[in-house]
PDB file of C-alpha atoms in Angstrom:
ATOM      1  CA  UNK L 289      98.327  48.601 125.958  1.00  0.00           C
ATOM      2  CA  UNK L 290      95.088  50.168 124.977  1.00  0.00           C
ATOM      3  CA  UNK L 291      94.514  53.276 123.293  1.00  0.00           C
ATOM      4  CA  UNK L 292      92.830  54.913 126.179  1.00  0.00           C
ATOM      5  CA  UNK L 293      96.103  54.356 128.062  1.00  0.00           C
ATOM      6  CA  UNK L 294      98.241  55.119 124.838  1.00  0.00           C
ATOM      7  CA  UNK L 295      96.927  58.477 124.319  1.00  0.00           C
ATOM      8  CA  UNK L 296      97.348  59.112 128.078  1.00  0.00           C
ATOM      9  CA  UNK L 297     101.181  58.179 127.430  1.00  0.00           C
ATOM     10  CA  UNK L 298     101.797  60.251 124.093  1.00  0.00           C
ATOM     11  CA  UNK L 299      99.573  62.930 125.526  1.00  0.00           C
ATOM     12  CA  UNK L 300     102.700  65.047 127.270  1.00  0.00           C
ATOM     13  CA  UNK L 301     104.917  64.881 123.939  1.00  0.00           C
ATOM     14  CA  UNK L 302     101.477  66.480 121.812  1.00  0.00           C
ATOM     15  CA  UNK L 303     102.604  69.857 121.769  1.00  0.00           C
ATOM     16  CA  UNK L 304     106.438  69.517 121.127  1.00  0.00           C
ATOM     17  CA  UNK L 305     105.003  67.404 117.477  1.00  0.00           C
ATOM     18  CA  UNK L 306     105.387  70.364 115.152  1.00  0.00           C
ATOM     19  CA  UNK L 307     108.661  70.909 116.620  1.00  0.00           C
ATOM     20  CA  UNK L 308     109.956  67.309 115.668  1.00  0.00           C
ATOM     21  CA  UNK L 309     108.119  67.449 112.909  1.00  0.00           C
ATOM     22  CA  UNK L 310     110.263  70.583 111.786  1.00  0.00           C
ATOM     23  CA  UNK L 311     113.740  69.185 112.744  1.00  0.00           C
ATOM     24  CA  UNK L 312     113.071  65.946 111.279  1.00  0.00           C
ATOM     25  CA  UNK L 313     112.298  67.434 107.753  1.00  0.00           C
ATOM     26  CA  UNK L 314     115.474  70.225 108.267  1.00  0.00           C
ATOM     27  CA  UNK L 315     117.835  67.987 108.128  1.00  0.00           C
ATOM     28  CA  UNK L 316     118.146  66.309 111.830  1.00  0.00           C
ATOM     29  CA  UNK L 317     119.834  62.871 110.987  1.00  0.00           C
ATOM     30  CA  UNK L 318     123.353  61.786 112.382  1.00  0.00           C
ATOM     31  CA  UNK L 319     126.426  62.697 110.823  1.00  0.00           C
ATOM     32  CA  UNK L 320     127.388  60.581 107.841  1.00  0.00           C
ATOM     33  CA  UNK L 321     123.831  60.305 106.776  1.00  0.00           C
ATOM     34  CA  UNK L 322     123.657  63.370 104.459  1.00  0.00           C
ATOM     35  CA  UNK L 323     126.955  62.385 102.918  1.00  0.00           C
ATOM     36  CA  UNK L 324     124.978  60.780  99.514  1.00  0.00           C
ATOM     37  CA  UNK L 325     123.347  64.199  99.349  1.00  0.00           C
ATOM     38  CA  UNK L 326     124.943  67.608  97.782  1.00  0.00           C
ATOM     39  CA  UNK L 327     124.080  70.760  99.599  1.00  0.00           C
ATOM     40  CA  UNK L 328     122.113  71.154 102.526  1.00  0.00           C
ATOM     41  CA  UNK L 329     118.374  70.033 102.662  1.00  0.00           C
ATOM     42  CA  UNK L 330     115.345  72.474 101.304  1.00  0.00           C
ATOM     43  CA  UNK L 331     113.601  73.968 104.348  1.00  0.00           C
ATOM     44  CA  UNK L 332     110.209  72.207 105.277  1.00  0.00           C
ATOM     45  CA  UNK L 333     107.432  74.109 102.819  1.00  0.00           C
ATOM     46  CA  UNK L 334     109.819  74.332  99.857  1.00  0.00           C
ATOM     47  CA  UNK L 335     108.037  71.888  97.781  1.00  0.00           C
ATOM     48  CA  UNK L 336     104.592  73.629  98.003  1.00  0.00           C
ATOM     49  CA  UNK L 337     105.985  77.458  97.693  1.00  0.00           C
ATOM     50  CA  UNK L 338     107.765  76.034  94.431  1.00  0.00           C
ATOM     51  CA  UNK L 339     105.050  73.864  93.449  1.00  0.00           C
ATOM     52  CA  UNK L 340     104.078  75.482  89.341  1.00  0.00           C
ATOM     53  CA  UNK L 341     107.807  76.069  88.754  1.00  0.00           C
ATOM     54  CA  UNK L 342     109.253  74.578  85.933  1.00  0.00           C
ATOM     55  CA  UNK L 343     112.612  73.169  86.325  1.00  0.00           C
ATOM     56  CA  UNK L 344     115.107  74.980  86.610  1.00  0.00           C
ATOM     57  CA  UNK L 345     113.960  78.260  86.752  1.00  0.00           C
ATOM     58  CA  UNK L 346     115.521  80.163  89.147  1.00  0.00           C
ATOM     59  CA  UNK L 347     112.766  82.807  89.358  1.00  0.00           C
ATOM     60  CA  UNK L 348     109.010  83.708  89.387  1.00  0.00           C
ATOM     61  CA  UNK L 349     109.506  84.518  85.566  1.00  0.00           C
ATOM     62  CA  UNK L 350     107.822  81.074  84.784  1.00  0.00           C
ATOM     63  CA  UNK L 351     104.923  81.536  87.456  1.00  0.00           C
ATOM     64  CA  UNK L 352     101.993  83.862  85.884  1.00  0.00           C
ATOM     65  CA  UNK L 353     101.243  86.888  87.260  1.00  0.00           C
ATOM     66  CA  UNK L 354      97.480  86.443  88.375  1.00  0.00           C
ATOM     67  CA  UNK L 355      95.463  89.272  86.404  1.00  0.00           C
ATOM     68  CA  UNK L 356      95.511  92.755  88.539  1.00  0.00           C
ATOM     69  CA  UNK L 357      91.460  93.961  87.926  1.00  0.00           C
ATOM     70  CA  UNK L 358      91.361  97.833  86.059  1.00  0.00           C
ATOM     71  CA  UNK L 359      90.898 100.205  88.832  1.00  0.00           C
ATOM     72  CA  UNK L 360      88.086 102.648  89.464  1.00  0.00           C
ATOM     73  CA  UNK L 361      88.054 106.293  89.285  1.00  0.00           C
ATOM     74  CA  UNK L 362      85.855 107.595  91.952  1.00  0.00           C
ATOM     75  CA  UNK L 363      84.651 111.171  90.189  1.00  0.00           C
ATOM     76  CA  UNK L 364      83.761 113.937  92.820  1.00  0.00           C
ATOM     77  CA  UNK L 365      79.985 115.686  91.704  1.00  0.00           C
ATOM     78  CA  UNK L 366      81.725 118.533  90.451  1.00  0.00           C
ATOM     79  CA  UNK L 367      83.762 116.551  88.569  1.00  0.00           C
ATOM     80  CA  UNK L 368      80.890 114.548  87.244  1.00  0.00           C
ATOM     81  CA  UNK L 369      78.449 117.763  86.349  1.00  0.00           C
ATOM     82  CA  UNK L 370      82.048 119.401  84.096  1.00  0.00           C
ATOM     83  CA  UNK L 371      81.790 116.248  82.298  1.00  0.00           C
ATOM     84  CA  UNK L 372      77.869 116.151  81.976  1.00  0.00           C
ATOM     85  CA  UNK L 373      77.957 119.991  80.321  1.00  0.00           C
ATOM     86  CA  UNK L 374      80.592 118.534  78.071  1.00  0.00           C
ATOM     87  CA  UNK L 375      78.631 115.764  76.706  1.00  0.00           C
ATOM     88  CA  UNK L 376      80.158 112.437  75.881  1.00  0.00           C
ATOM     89  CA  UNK L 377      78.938 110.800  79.124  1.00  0.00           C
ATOM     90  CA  UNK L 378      76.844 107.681  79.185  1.00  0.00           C
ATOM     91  CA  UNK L 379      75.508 107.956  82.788  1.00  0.00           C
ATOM     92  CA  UNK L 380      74.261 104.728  84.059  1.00  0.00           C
ATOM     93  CA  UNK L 381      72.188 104.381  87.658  1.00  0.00           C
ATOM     94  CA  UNK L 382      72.719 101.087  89.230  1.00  0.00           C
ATOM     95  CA  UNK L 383      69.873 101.902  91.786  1.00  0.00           C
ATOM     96  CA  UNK L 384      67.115 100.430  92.629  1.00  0.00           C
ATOM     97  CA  UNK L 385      63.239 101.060  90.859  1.00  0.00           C
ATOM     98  CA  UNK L 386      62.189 102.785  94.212  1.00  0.00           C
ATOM     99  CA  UNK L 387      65.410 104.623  94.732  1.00  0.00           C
ATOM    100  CA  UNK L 388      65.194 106.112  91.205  1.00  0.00           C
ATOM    101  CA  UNK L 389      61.655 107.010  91.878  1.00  0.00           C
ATOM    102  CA  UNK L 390      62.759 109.621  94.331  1.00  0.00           C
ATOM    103  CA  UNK L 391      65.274 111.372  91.485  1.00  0.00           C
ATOM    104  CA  UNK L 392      67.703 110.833  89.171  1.00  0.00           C
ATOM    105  CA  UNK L 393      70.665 112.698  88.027  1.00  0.00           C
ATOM    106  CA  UNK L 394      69.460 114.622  84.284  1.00  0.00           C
ATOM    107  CA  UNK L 395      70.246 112.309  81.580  1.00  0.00           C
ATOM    108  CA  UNK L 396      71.065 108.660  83.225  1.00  0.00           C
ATOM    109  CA  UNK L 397      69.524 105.924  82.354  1.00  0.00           C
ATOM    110  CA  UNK L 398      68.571 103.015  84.440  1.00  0.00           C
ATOM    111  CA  UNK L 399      70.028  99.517  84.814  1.00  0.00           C
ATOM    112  CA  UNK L 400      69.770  97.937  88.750  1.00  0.00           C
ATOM    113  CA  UNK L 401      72.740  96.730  89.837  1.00  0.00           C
ATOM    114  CA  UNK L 402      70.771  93.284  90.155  1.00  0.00           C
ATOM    115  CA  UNK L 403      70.539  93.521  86.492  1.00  0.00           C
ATOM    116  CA  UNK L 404      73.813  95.198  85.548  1.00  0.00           C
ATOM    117  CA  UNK L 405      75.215  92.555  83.060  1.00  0.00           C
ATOM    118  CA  UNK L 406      78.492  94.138  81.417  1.00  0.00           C
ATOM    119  CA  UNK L 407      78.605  92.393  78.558  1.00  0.00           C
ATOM    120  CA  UNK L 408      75.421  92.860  76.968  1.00  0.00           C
ATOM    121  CA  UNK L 409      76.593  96.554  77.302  1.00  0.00           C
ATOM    122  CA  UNK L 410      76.814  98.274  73.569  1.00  0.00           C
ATOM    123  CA  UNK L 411      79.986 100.750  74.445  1.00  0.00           C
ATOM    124  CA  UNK L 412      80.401 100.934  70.925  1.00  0.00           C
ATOM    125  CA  UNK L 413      79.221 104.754  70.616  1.00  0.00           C
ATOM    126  CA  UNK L 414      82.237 105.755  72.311  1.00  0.00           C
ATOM    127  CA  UNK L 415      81.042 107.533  75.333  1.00  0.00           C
ATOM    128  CA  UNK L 416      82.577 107.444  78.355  1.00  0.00           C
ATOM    129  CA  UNK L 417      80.444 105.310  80.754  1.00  0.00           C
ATOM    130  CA  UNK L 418      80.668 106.917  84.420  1.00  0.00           C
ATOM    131  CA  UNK L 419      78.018 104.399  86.836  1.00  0.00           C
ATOM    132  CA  UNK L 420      76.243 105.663  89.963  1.00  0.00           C
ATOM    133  CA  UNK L 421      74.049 104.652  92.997  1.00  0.00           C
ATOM    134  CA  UNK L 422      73.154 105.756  96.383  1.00  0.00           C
ATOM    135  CA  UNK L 423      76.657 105.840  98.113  1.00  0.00           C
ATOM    136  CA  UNK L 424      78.504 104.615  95.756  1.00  0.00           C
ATOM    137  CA  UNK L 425      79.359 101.280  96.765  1.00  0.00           C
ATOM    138  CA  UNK L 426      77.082  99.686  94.385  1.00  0.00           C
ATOM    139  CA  UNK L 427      78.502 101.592  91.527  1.00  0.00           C
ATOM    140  CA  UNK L 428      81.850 100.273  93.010  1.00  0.00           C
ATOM    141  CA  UNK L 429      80.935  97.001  92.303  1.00  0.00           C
ATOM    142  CA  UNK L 430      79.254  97.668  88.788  1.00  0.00           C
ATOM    143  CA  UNK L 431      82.613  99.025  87.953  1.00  0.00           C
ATOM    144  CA  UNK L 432      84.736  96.212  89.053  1.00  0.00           C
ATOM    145  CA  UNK L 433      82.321  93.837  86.638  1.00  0.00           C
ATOM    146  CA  UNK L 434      82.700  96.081  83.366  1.00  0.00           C
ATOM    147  CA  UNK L 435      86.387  96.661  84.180  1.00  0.00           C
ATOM    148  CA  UNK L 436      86.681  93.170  83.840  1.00  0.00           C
ATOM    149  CA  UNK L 437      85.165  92.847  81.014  1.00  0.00           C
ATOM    150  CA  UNK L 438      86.981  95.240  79.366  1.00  0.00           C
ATOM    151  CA  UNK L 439      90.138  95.451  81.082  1.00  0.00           C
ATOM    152  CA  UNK L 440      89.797  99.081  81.352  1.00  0.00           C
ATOM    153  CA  UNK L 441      89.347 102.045  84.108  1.00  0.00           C
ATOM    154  CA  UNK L 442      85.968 102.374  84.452  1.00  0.00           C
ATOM    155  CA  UNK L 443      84.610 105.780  86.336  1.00  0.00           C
ATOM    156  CA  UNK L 444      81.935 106.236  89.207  1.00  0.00           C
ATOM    157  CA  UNK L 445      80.564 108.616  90.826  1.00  0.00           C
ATOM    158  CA  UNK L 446      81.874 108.815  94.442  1.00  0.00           C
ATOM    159  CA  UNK L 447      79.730 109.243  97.396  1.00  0.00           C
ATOM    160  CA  UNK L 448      77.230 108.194  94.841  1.00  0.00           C
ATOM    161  CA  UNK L 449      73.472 110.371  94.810  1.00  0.00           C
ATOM    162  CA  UNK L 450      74.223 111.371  98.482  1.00  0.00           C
ATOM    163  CA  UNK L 451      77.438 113.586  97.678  1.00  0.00           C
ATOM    164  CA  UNK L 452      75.873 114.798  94.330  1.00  0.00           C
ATOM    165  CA  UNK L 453      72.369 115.906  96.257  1.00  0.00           C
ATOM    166  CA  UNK L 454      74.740 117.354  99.063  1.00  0.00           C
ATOM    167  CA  UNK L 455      76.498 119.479  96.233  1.00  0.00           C
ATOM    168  CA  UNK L 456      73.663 121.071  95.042  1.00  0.00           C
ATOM    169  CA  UNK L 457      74.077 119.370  91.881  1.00  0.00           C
ATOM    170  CA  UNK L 458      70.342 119.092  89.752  1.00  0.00           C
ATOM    171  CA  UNK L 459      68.423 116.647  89.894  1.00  0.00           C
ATOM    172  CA  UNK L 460      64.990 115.255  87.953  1.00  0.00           C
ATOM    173  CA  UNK L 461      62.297 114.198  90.479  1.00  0.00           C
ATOM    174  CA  UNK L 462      59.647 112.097  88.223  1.00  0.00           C
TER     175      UNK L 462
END
């Protein structure tokens, strides 16, 4: 037979494969087979979803948790400015060059997001480091990147300089 012809043949029985597939690995065989075996068969899958398990664990207590990142705290501008009069803010604009050159909020200092590098960071002065941009999704991201790097919460301002502008909130135009 050839294999043009072949595949013409097996063609009809194509789509009920995963089906045989299934019962063949559940446990289909004739009675009197399964009598060497104790217990019924492990459903087709098992050995991947339990695949890291040591033996004989009964649980996920032997499969590490995978590392949840610290969350963000989005700050509202009127939360922001309460903390600004209070001092003790490091306030850090992830914009870019041309975006800062149209204002900045009074007393951040400038690092673009392309250039954000969290670990070259000196926190040591133990201000609290609240990160900024636009709309806030760039800040977002800046966050994510020095809460992993220090496994904590790491604050930014929300709506970014869009929602502080729309506030009212001050800002320095160079």
């Amino acid at each position: 037979m050839t294999p043009a012809r072949l595949a013409l043949w097996l063609a009809p029985a194509l789509p009920l494969a995963p089906v045989l597939l299934a019962l063949a690995a559940c446990g289909g065989e004739a009675s009197g087979a399964s009598e060497g075996r104790k217990g019924p068969s492990a459903p087709l899958g098992f050995e991947l979803a339990m695949a890291g398990v040591s033996e004989g664990a009964a649980d996920d207590s032997a499969v590490p948790a995978p590392a949840a990142p610290a969350p963000l705290i989005a700050l509202s501008p009127e939360e922001l400015a309460a903390r600004l009069e209070k001092g003790n803010v490091r306030l850090i604009d992830v914009r870019t060059t041309a975006e800062v050159a149209e204002g900045v909020i009074p007393g951040a200092e400038h690092i673009p997001l392309d250039q954000f590098d969290p670990t070259a960071l000196d926190l040591s002065d133990g201000r609290e480091v609240v990160l900024y941009c636009r709309s806030g999704r760039r800040s977002a991201m800046a966050g994510e990147k020095l809460a992993a790097v220090t496994g904590e919460p790491v604050e930014h301002l929300e709506g970014g300089m869009l929602a502080w502008e729309a506030a009212q909130q001050p800002v320095d135009k160079p």
